[in-house]
PDB file of C-alpha atoms in Angstrom:
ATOM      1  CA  UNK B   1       7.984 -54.618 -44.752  1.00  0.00           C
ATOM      2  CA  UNK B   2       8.187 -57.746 -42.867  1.00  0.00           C
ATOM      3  CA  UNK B   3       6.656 -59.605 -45.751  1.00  0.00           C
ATOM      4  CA  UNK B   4       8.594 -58.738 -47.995  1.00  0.00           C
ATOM      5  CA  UNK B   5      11.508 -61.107 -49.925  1.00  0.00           C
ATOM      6  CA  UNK B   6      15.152 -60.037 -48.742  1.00  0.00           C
ATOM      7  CA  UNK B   7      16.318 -59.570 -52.281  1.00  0.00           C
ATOM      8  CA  UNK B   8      13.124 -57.079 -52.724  1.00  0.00           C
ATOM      9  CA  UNK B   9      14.161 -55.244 -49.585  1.00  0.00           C
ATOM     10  CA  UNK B  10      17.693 -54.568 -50.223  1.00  0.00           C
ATOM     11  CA  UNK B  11      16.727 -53.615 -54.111  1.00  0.00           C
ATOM     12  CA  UNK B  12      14.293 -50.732 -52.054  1.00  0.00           C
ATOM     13  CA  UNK B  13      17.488 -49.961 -49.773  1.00  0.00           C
ATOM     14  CA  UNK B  14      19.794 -49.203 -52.562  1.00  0.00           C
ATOM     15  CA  UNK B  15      17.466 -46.955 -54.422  1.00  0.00           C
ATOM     16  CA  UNK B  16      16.763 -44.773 -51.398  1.00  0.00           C
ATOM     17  CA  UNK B  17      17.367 -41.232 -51.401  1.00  0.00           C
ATOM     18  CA  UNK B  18      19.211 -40.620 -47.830  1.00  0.00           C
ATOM     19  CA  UNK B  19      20.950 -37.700 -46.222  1.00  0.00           C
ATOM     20  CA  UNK B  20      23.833 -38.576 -44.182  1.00  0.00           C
ATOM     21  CA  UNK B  21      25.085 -36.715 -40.961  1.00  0.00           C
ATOM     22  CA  UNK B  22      28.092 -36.888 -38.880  1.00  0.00           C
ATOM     23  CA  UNK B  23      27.672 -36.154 -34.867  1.00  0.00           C
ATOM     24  CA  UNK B  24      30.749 -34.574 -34.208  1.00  0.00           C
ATOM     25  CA  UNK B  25      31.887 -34.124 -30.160  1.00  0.00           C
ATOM     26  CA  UNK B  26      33.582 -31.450 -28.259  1.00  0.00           C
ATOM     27  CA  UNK B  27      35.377 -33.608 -25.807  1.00  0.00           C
ATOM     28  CA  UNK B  28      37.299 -36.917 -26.174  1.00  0.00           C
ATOM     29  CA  UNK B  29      36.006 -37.817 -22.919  1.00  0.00           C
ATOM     30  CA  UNK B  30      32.557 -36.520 -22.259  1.00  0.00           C
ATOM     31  CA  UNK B  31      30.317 -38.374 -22.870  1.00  0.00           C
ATOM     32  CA  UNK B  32      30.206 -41.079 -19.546  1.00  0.00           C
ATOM     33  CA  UNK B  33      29.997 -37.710 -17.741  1.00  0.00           C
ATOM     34  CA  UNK B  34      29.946 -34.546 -19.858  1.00  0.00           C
ATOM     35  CA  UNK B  35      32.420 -31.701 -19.481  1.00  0.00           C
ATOM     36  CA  UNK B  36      30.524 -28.820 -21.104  1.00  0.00           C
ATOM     37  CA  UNK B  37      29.589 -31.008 -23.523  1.00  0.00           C
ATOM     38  CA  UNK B  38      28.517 -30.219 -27.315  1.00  0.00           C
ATOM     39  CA  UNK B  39      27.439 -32.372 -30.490  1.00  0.00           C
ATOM     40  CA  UNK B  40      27.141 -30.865 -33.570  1.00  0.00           C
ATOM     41  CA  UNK B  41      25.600 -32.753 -36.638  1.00  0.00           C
ATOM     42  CA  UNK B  42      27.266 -31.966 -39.497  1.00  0.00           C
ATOM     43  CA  UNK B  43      25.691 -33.129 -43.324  1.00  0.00           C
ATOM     44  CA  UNK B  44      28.172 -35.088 -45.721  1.00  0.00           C
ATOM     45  CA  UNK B  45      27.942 -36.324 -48.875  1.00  0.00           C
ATOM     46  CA  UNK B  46      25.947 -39.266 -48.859  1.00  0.00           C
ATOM     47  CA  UNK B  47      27.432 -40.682 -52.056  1.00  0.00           C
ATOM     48  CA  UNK B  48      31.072 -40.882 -50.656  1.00  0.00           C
ATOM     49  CA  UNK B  49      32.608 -42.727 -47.867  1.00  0.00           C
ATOM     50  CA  UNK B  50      32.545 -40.434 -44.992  1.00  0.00           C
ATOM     51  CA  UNK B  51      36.737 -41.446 -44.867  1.00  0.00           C
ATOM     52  CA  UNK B  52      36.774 -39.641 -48.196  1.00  0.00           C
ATOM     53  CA  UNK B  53      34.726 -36.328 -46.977  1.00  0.00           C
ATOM     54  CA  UNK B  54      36.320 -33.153 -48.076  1.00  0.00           C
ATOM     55  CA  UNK B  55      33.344 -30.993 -47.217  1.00  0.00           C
ATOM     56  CA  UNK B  56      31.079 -31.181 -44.559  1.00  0.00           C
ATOM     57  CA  UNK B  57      27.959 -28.657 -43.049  1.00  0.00           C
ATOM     58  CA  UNK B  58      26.956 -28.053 -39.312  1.00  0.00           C
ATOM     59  CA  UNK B  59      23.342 -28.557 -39.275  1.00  0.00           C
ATOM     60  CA  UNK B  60      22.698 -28.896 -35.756  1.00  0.00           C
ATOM     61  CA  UNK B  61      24.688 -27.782 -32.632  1.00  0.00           C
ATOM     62  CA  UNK B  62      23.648 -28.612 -28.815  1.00  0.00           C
ATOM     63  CA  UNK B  63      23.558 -26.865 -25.876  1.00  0.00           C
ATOM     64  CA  UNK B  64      27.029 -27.287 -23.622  1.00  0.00           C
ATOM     65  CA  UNK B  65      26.401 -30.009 -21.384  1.00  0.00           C
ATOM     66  CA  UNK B  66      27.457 -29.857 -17.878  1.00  0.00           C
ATOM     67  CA  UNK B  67      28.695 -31.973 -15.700  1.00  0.00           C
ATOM     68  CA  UNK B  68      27.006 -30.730 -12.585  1.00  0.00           C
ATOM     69  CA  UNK B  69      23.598 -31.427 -14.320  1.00  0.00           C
ATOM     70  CA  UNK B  70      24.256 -34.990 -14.812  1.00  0.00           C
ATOM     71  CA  UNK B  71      21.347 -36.660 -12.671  1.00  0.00           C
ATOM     72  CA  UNK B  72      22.297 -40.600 -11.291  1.00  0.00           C
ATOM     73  CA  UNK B  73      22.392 -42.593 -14.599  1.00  0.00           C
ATOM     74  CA  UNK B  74      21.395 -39.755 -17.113  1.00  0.00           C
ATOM     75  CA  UNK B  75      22.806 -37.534 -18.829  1.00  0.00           C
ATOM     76  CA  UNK B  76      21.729 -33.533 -18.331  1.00  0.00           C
ATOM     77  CA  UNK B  77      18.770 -31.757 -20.249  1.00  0.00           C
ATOM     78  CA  UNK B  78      19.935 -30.216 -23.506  1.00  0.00           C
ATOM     79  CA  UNK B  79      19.073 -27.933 -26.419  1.00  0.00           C
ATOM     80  CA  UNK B  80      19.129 -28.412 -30.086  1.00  0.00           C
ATOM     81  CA  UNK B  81      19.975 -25.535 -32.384  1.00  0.00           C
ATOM     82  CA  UNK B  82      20.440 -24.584 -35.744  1.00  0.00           C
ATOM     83  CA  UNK B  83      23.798 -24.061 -36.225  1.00  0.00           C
ATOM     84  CA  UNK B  84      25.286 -20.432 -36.835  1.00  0.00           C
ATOM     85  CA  UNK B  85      28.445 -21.831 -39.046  1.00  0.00           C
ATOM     86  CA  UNK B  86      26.257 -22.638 -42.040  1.00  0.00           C
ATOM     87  CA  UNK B  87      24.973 -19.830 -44.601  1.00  0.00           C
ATOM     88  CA  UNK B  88      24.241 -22.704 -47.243  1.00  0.00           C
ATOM     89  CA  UNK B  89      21.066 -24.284 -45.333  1.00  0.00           C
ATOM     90  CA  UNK B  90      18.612 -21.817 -46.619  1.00  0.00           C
ATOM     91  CA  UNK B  91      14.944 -22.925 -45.693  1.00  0.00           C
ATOM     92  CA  UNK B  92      16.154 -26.481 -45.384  1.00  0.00           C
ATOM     93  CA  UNK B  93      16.027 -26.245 -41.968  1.00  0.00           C
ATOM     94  CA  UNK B  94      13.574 -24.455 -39.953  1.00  0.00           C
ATOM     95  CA  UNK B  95      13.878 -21.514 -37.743  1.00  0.00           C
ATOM     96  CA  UNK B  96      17.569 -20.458 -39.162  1.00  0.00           C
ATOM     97  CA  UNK B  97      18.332 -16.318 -39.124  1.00  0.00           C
ATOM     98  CA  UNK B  98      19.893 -14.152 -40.984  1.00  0.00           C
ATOM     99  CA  UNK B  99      23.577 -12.875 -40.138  1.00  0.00           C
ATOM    100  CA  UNK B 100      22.161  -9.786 -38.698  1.00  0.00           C
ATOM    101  CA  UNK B 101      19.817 -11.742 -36.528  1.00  0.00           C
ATOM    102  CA  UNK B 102      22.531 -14.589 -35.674  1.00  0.00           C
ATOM    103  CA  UNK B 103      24.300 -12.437 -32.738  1.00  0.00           C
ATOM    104  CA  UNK B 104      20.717 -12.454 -31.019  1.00  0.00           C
ATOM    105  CA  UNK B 105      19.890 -15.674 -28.458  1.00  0.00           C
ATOM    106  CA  UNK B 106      19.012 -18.595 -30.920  1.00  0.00           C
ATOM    107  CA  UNK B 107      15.682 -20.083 -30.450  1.00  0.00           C
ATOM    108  CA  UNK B 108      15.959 -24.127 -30.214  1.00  0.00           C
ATOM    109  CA  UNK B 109      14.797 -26.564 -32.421  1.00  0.00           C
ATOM    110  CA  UNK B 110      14.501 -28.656 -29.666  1.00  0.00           C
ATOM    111  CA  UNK B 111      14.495 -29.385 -26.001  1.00  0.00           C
ATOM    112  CA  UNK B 112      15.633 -32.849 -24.625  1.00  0.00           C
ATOM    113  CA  UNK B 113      14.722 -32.986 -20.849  1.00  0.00           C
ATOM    114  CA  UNK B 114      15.638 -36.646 -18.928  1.00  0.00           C
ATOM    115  CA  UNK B 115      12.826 -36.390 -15.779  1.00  0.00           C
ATOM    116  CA  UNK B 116      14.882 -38.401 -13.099  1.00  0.00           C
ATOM    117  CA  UNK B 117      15.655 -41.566 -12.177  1.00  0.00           C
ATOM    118  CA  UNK B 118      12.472 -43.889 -13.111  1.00  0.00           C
ATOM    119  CA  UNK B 119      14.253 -47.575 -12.294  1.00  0.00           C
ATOM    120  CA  UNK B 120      15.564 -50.182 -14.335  1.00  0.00           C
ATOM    121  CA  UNK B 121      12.384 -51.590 -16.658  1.00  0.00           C
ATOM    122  CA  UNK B 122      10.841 -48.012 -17.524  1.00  0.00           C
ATOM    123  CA  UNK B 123      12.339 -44.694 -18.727  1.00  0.00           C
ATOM    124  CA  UNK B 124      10.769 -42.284 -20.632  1.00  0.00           C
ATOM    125  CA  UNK B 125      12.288 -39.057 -22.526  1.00  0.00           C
ATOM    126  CA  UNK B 126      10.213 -35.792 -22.938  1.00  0.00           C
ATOM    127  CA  UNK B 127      10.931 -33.958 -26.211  1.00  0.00           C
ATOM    128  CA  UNK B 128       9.402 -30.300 -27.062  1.00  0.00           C
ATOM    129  CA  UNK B 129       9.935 -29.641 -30.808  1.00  0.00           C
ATOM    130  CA  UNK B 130       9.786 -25.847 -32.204  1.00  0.00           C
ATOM    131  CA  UNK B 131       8.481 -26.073 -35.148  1.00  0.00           C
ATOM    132  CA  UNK B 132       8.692 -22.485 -36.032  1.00  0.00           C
ATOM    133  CA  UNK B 133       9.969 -20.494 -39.168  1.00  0.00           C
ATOM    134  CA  UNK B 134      12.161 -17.607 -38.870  1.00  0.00           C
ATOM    135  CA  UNK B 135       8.951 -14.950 -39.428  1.00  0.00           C
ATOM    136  CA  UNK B 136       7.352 -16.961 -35.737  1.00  0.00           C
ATOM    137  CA  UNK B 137      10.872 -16.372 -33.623  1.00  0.00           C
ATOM    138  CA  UNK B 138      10.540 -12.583 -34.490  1.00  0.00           C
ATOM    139  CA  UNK B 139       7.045 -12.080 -34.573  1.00  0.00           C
ATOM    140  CA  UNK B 140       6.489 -11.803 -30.527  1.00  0.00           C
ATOM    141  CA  UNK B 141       2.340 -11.766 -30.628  1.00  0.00           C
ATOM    142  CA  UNK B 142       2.227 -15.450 -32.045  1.00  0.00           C
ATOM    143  CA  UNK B 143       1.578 -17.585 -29.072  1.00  0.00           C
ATOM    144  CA  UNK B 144       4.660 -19.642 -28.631  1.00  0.00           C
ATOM    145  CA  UNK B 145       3.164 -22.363 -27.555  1.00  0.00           C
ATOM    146  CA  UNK B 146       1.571 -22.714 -31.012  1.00  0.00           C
ATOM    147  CA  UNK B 147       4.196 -23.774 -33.026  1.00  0.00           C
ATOM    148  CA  UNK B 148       5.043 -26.509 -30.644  1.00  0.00           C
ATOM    149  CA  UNK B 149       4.974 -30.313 -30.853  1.00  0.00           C
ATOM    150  CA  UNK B 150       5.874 -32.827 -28.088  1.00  0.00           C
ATOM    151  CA  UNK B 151       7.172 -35.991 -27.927  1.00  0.00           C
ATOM    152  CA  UNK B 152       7.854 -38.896 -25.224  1.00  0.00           C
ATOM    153  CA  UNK B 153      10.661 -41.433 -26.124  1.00  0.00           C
ATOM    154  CA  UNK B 154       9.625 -44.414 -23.713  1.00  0.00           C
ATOM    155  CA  UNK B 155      12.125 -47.466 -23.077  1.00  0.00           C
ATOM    156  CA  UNK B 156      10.526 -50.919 -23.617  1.00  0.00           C
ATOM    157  CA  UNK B 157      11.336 -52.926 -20.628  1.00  0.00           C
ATOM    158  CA  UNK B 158      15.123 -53.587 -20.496  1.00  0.00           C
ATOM    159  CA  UNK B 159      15.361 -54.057 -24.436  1.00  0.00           C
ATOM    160  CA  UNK B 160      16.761 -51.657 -26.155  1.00  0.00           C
ATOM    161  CA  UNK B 161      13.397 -50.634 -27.769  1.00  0.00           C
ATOM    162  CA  UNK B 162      12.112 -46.929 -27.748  1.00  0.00           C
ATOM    163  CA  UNK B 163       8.453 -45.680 -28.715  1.00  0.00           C
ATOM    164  CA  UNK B 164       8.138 -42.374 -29.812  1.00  0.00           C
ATOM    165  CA  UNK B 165       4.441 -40.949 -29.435  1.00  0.00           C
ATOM    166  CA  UNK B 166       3.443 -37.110 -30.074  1.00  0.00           C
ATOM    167  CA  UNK B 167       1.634 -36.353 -27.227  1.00  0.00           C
ATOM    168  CA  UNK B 168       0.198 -32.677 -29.146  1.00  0.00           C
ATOM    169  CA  UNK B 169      -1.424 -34.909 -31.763  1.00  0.00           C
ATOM    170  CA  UNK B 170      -2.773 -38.129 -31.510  1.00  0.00           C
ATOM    171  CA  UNK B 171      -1.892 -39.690 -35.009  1.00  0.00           C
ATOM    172  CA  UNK B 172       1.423 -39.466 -34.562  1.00  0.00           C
ATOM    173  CA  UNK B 173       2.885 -42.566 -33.438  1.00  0.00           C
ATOM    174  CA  UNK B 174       4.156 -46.091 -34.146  1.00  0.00           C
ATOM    175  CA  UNK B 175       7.594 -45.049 -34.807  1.00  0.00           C
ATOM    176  CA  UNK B 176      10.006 -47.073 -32.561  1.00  0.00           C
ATOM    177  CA  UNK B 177      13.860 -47.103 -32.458  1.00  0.00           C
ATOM    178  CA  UNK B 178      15.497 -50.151 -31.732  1.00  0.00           C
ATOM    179  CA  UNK B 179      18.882 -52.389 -32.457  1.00  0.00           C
ATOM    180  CA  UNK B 180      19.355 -55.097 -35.210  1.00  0.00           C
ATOM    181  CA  UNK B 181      21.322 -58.144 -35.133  1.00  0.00           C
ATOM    182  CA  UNK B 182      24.702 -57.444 -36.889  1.00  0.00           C
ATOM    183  CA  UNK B 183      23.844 -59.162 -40.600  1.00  0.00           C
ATOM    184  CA  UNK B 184      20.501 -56.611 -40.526  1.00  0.00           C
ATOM    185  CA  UNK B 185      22.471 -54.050 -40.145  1.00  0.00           C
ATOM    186  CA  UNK B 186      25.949 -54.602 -42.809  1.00  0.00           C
ATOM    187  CA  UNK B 187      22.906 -55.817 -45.490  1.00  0.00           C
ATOM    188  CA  UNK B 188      22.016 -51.855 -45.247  1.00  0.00           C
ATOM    189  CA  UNK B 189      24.230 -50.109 -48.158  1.00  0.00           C
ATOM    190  CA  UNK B 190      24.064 -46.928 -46.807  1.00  0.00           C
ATOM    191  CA  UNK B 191      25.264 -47.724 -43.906  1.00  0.00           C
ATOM    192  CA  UNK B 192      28.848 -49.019 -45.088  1.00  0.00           C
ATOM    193  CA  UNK B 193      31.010 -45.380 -44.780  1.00  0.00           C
ATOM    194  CA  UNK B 194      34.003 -46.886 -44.476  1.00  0.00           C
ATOM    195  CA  UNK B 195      34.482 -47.204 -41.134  1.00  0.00           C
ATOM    196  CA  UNK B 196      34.388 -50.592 -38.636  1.00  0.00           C
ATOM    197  CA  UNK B 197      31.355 -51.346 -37.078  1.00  0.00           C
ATOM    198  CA  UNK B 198      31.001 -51.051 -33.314  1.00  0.00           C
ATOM    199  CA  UNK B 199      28.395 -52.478 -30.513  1.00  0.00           C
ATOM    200  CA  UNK B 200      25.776 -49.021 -30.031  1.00  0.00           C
ATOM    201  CA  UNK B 201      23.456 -48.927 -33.297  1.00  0.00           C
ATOM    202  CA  UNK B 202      20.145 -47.773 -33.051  1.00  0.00           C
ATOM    203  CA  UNK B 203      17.463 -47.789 -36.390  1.00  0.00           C
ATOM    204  CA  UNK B 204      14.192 -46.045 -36.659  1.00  0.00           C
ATOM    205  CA  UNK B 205      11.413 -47.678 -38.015  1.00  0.00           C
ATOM    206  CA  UNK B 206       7.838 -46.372 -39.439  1.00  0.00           C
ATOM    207  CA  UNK B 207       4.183 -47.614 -38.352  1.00  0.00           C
ATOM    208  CA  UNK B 208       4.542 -50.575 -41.332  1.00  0.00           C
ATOM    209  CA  UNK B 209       8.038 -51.252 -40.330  1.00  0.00           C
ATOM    210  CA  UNK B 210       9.667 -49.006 -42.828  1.00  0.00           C
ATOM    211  CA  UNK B 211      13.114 -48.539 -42.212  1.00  0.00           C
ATOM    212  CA  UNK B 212      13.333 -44.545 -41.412  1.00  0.00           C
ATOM    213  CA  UNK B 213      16.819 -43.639 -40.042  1.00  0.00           C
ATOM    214  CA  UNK B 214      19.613 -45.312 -38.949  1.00  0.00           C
ATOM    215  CA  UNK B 215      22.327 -45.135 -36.489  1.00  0.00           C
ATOM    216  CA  UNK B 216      25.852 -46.517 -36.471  1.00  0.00           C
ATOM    217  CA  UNK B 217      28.252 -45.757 -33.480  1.00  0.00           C
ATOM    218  CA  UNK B 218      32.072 -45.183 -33.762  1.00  0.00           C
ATOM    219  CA  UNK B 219      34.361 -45.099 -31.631  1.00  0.00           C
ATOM    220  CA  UNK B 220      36.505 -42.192 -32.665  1.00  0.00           C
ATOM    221  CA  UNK B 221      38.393 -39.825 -30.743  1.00  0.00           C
ATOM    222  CA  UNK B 222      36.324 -36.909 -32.715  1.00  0.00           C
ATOM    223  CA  UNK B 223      33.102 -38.681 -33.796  1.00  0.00           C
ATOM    224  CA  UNK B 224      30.220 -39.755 -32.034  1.00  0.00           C
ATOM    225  CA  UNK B 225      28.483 -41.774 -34.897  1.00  0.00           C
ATOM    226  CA  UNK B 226      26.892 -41.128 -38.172  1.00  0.00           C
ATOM    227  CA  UNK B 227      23.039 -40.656 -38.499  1.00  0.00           C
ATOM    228  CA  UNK B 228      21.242 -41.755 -42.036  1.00  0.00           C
ATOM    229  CA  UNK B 229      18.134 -40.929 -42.989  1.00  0.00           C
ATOM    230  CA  UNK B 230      16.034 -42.319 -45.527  1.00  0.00           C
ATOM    231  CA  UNK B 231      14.093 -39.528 -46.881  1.00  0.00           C
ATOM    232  CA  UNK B 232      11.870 -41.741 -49.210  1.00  0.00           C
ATOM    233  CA  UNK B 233      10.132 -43.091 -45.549  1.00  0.00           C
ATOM    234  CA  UNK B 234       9.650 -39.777 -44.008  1.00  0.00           C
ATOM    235  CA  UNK B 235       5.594 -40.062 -43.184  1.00  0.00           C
ATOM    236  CA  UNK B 236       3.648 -37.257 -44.764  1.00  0.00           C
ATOM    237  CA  UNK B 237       0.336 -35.416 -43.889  1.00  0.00           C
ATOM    238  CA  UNK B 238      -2.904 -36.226 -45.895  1.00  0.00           C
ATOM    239  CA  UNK B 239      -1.471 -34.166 -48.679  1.00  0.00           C
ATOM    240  CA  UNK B 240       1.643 -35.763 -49.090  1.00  0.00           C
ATOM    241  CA  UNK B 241       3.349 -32.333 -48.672  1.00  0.00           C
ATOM    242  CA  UNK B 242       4.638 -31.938 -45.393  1.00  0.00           C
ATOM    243  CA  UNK B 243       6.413 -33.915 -43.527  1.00  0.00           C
ATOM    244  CA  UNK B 244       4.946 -35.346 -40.297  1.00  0.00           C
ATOM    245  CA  UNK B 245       8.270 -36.907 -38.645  1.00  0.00           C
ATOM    246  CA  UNK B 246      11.604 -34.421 -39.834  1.00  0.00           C
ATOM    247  CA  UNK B 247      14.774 -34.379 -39.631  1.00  0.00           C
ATOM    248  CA  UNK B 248      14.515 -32.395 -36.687  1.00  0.00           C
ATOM    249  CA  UNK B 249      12.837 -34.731 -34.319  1.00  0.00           C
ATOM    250  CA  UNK B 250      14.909 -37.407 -35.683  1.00  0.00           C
ATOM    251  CA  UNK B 251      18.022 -36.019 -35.006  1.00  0.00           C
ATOM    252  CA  UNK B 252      16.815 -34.718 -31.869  1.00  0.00           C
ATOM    253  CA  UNK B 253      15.441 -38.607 -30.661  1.00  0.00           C
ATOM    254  CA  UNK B 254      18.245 -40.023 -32.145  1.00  0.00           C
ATOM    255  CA  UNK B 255      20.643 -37.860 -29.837  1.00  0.00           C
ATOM    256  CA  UNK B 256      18.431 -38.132 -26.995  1.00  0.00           C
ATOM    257  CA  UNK B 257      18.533 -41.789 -27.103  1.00  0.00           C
ATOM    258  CA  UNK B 258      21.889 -42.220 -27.838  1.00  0.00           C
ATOM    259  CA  UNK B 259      23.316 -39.927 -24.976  1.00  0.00           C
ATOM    260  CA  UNK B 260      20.986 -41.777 -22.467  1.00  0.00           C
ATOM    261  CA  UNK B 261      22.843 -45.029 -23.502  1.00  0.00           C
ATOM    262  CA  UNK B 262      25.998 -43.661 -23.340  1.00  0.00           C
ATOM    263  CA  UNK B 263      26.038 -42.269 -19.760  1.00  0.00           C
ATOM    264  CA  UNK B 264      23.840 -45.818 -18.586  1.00  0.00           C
ATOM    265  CA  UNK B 265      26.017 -48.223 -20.738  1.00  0.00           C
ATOM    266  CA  UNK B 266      23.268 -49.436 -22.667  1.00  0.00           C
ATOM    267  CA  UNK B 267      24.963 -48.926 -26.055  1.00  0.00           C
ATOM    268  CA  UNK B 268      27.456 -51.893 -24.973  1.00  0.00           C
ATOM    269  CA  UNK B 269      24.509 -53.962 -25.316  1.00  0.00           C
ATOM    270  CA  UNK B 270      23.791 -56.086 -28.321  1.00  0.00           C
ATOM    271  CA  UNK B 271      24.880 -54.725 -31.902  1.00  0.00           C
TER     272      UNK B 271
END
């Protein structure tokens, strides 16, 4: 993607097919030390300004956060779940229940775990991804370790630069999140909801540099930041069927990621 002319590159930004999501947050306050805590992603139209959102659906809820948890200079492990408030999802995300089933414990989509202190040139995230179906959560004989994938998210240095690597499959890697200076990021249409830009944005990009998902901070008494991902870019198996990197593990690393800033003060750093 590198090579490529800017006018070709923003022609291929404009005609990509993206779903936006909102990270909503529980408390005001929270987030330089969380005070039972919660995020909830929530979908919105990603053909009108976010200002302009009538609508929106919870996707994706965390664990509640607590305080007490918080380790020196990182925030406390967490849990990503579907979210109960949403009948419309269907299949589009994995490992929803029916009504009947929703009063029962929810089984995460993911589990964000921050192993301690690790100094200032080197941190490193661990990420367990459930990649189950409803039938899986309710069918006890499957071995649950079957259905799952992990991840690292490893800090370059003292850049703001983060590898992601599947550790439960080999093939899976190259994808990196990392900041752009500020006229990389406004030249990104979908990006422009209305809303001023702030220091904090994060993008994801592919093994060729393919732009994947990006992140743009707020600072909003209610919202966290919006998350857009370019669906077009999501890596595929041999097949070209199923999707190798979701929306799952890129919700879940972008969260991750952006938390870890937020308690550190990373995310005051560059654009």
């Amino acid at each position: 993607m590198a090579d490529e002319q800017p006018e070709q590159r923003q022609l291929q930004l404009e005609q990509q097919h993206i779903r936006r999501f909102e990270i909503l947050k529980s408390a005001t306050l929270g987030l330089l030390s969380p005070q039972n805590l919660q995020l909830e992603a929530v979908e919105v139209d990603s053909e009108v300004h976010a200002q302009e959102q009538t609508t929106t659906r919870p996707c994706f809820t965390t664990s509640s956060m607590k305080w007490w948890k918080q380790k020196i200079m990182l925030p406390p492990s967490f849990d990503i779940f579907p979210s109960k408030h949403d009948p419309s999802q269907g299949n589009k995300v994995s490992g929803l229940v029916t009504d009947r089933e929703s009063a029962e414990k929810p089984y995460p989509l993911a589990h964000i775990q921050y192993p301690g202190w690790q100094g200032m040139t080197q941190m490193t995230i661990k990420m367990t991804m459930y990649n189950i179906t409803r039938e899986m959560h309710y069918e006890h004989r499957i071995d649950p370790d079957e259905p799952r994938a992990r991840w690292t998210v490893s800090r370059i240095g003292t850049k703001r630069e983060y590898v992601m690597k599947c550790t439960t499959d080999s093939n899976l890697g190259g994808f990196k999140w990392h900041c752009l200076t500020t006229p990389e990021l406004t030249s990104i249409p979908a990006l422009d909801d209305g809303h001023p830009w702030a220091n904090g944005n994060i993008v994801l990009s592919g093994p060729d540099g393919s732009l994947i998902a990006a992140y743009k901070q707020r600072r909003d008494w209610q919202v966290l930041g919006s998350l857009v991902i370019f669906t077009d870019t999501l890596h595929r198996d041999d097949h070209e069927t199923k999707p190798v990197l979701n929306i799952e593990t890129i919700t879940a690393s972008c969260l991750a990621i952006v938390l870890y800033e937020r308690v550190g003060w990373q995310n005051l750093l560059g654009s």
